[in-house]
PDB file of C-alpha atoms in Angstrom:
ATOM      1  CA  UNK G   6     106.873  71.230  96.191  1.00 90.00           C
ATOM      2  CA  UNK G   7     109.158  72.308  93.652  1.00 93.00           C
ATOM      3  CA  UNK G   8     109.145  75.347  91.104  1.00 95.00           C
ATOM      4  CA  UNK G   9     108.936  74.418  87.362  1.00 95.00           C
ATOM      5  CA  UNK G  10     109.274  77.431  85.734  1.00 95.00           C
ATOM      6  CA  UNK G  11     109.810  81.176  86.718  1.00 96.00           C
ATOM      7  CA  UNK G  12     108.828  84.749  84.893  1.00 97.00           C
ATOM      8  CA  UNK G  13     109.969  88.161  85.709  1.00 97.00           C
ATOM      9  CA  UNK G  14     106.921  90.074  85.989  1.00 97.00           C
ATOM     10  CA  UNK G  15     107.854  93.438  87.498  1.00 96.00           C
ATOM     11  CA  UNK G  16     109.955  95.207  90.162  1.00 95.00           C
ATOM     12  CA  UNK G  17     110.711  92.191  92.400  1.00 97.00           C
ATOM     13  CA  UNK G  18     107.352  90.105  91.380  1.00 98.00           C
ATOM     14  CA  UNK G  19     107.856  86.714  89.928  1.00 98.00           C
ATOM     15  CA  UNK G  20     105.800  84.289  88.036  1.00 98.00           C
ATOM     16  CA  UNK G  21     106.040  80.848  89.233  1.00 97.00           C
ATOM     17  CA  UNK G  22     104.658  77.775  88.110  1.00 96.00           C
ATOM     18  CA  UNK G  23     104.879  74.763  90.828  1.00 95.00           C
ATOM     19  CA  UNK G  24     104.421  71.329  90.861  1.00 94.00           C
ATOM     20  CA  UNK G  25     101.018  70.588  91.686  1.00 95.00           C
ATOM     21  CA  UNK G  26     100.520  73.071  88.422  1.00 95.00           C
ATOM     22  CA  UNK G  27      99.026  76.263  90.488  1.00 96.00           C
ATOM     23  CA  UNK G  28     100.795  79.478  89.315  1.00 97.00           C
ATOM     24  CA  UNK G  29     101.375  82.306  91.735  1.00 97.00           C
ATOM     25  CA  UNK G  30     103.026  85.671  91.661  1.00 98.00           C
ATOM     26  CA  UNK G  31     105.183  85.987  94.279  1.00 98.00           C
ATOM     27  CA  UNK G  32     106.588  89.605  95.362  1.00 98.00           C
ATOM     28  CA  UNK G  33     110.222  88.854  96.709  1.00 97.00           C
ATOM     29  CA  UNK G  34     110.591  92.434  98.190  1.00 96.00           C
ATOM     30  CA  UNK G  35     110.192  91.514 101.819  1.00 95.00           C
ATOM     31  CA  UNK G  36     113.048  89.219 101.828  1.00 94.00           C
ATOM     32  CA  UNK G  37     115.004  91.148  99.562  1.00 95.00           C
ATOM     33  CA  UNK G  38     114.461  94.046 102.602  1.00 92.00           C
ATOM     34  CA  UNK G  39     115.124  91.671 105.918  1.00 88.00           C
ATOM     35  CA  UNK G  40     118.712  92.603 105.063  1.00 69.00           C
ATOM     36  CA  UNK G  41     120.432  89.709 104.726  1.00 85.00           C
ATOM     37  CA  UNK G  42     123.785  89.909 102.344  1.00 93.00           C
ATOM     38  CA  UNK G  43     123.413  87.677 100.169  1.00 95.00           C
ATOM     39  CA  UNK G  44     120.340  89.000  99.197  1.00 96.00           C
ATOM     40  CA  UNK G  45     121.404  92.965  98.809  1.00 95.00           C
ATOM     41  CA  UNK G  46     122.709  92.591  95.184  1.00 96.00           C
ATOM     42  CA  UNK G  47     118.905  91.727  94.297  1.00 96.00           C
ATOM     43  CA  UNK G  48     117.849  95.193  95.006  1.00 96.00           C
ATOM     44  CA  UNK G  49     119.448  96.346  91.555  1.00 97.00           C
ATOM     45  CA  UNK G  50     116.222  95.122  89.684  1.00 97.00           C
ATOM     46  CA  UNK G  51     118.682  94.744  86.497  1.00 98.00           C
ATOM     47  CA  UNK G  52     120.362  92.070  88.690  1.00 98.00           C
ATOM     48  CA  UNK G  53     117.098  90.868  90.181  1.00 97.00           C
ATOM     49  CA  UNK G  54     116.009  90.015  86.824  1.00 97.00           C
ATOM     50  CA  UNK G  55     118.719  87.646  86.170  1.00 97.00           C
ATOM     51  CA  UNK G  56     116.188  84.955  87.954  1.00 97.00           C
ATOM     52  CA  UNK G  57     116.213  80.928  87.023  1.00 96.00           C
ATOM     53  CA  UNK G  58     115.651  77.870  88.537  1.00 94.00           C
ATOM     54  CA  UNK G  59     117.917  76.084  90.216  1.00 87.00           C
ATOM     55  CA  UNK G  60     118.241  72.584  89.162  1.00 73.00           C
ATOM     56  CA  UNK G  61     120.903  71.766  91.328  1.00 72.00           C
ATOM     57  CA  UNK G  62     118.999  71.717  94.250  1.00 65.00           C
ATOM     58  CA  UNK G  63     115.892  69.015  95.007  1.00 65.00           C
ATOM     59  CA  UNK G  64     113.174  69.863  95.329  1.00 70.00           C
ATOM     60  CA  UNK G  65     114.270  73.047  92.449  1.00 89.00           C
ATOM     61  CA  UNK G  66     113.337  76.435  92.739  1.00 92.00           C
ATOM     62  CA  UNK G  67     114.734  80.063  91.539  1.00 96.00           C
ATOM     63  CA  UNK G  68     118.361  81.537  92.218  1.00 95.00           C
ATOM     64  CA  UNK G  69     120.690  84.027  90.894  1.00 96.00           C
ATOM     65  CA  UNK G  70     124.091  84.293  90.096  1.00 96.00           C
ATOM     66  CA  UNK G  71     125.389  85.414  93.553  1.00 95.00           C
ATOM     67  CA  UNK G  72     124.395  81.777  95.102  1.00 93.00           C
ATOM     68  CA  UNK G  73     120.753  83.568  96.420  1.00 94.00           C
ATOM     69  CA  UNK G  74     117.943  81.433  96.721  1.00 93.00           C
ATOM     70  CA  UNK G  75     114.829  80.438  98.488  1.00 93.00           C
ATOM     71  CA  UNK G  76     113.384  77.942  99.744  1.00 92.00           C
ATOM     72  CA  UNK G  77     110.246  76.822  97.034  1.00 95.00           C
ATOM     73  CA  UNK G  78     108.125  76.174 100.185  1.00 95.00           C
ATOM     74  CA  UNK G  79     108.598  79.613 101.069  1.00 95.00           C
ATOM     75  CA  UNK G  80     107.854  81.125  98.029  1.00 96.00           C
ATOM     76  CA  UNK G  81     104.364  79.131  98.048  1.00 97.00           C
ATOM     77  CA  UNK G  82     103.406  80.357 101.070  1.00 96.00           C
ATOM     78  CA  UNK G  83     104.299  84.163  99.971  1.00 95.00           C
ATOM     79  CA  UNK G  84     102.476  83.372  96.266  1.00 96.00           C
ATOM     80  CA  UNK G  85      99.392  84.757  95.341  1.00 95.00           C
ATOM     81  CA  UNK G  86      97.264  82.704  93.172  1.00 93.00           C
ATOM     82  CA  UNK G  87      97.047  83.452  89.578  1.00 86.00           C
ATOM     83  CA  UNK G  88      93.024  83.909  88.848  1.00 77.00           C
ATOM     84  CA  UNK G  89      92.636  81.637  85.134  1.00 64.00           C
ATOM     85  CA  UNK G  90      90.472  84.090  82.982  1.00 55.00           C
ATOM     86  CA  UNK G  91      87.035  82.539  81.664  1.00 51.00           C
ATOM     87  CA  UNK G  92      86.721  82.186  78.304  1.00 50.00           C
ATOM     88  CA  UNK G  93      84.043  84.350  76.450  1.00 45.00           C
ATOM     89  CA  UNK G  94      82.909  87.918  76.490  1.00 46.00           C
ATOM     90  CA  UNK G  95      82.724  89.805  79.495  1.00 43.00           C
ATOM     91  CA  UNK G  96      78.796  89.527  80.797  1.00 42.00           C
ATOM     92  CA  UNK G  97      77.317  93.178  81.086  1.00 44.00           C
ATOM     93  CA  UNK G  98      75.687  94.069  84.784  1.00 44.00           C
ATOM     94  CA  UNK G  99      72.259  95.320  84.336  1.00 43.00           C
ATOM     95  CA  UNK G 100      72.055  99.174  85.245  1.00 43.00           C
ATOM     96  CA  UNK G 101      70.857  99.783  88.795  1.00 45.00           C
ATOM     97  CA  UNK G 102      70.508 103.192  87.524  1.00 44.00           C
ATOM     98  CA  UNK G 103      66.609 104.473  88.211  1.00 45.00           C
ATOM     99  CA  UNK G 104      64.603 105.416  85.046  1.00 44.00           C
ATOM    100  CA  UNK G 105      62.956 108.568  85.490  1.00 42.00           C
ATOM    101  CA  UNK G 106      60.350 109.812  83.462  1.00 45.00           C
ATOM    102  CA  UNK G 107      60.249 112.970  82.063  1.00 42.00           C
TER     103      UNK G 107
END
């Protein structure tokens, strides 16, 4: 699996795009909290926005500047799948409200 393109999305929530062409959003928080060091600068969200891939590495996934990274297996597991929106207007539900007659 490898990560072909990543988005900051908010706090410590990523886009990714992988591979087999799913995109997730995966929410970094929990490993950014297990307390290892090299992960601590990331909880300056200024910082944690600094984000890319890392080509360097095979299969690629993100990093920042401080050397962090993780593992893109990892971050597929954590991902939650992006929903693709259906084209077209929204379909109204009919109203289970009762008609009463007056």
């Amino acid at each position: 699996m490898r990560v072909l393109q990543v988005d900051y999305v908010n706090k410590y929530k990523v886009k990714l795009l992988f591979s087999d062409k799913k995109e997730k959003v995966v929410d970094i928080e929990p490993i950014i909290n297990k307390g290892r060091k090299i992960f601590q600068p990331l909880k300056d969200v200024e910082y944690f926005k600094k984000v890319s891939l890392d080509d360097d590495v095979s299969p690629s996934s993100i990093c920042w500047p401080n050397g962090a990274d993780i593992c893109p297996d990892v971050l597929y597991e954590m991902g939650k799948d992006l929903k693709k929106k259906a084209s077209g207007k929204p379909t109204k539900r009919p109203s289970r409200r009762a008609n009463h007659v007056v």
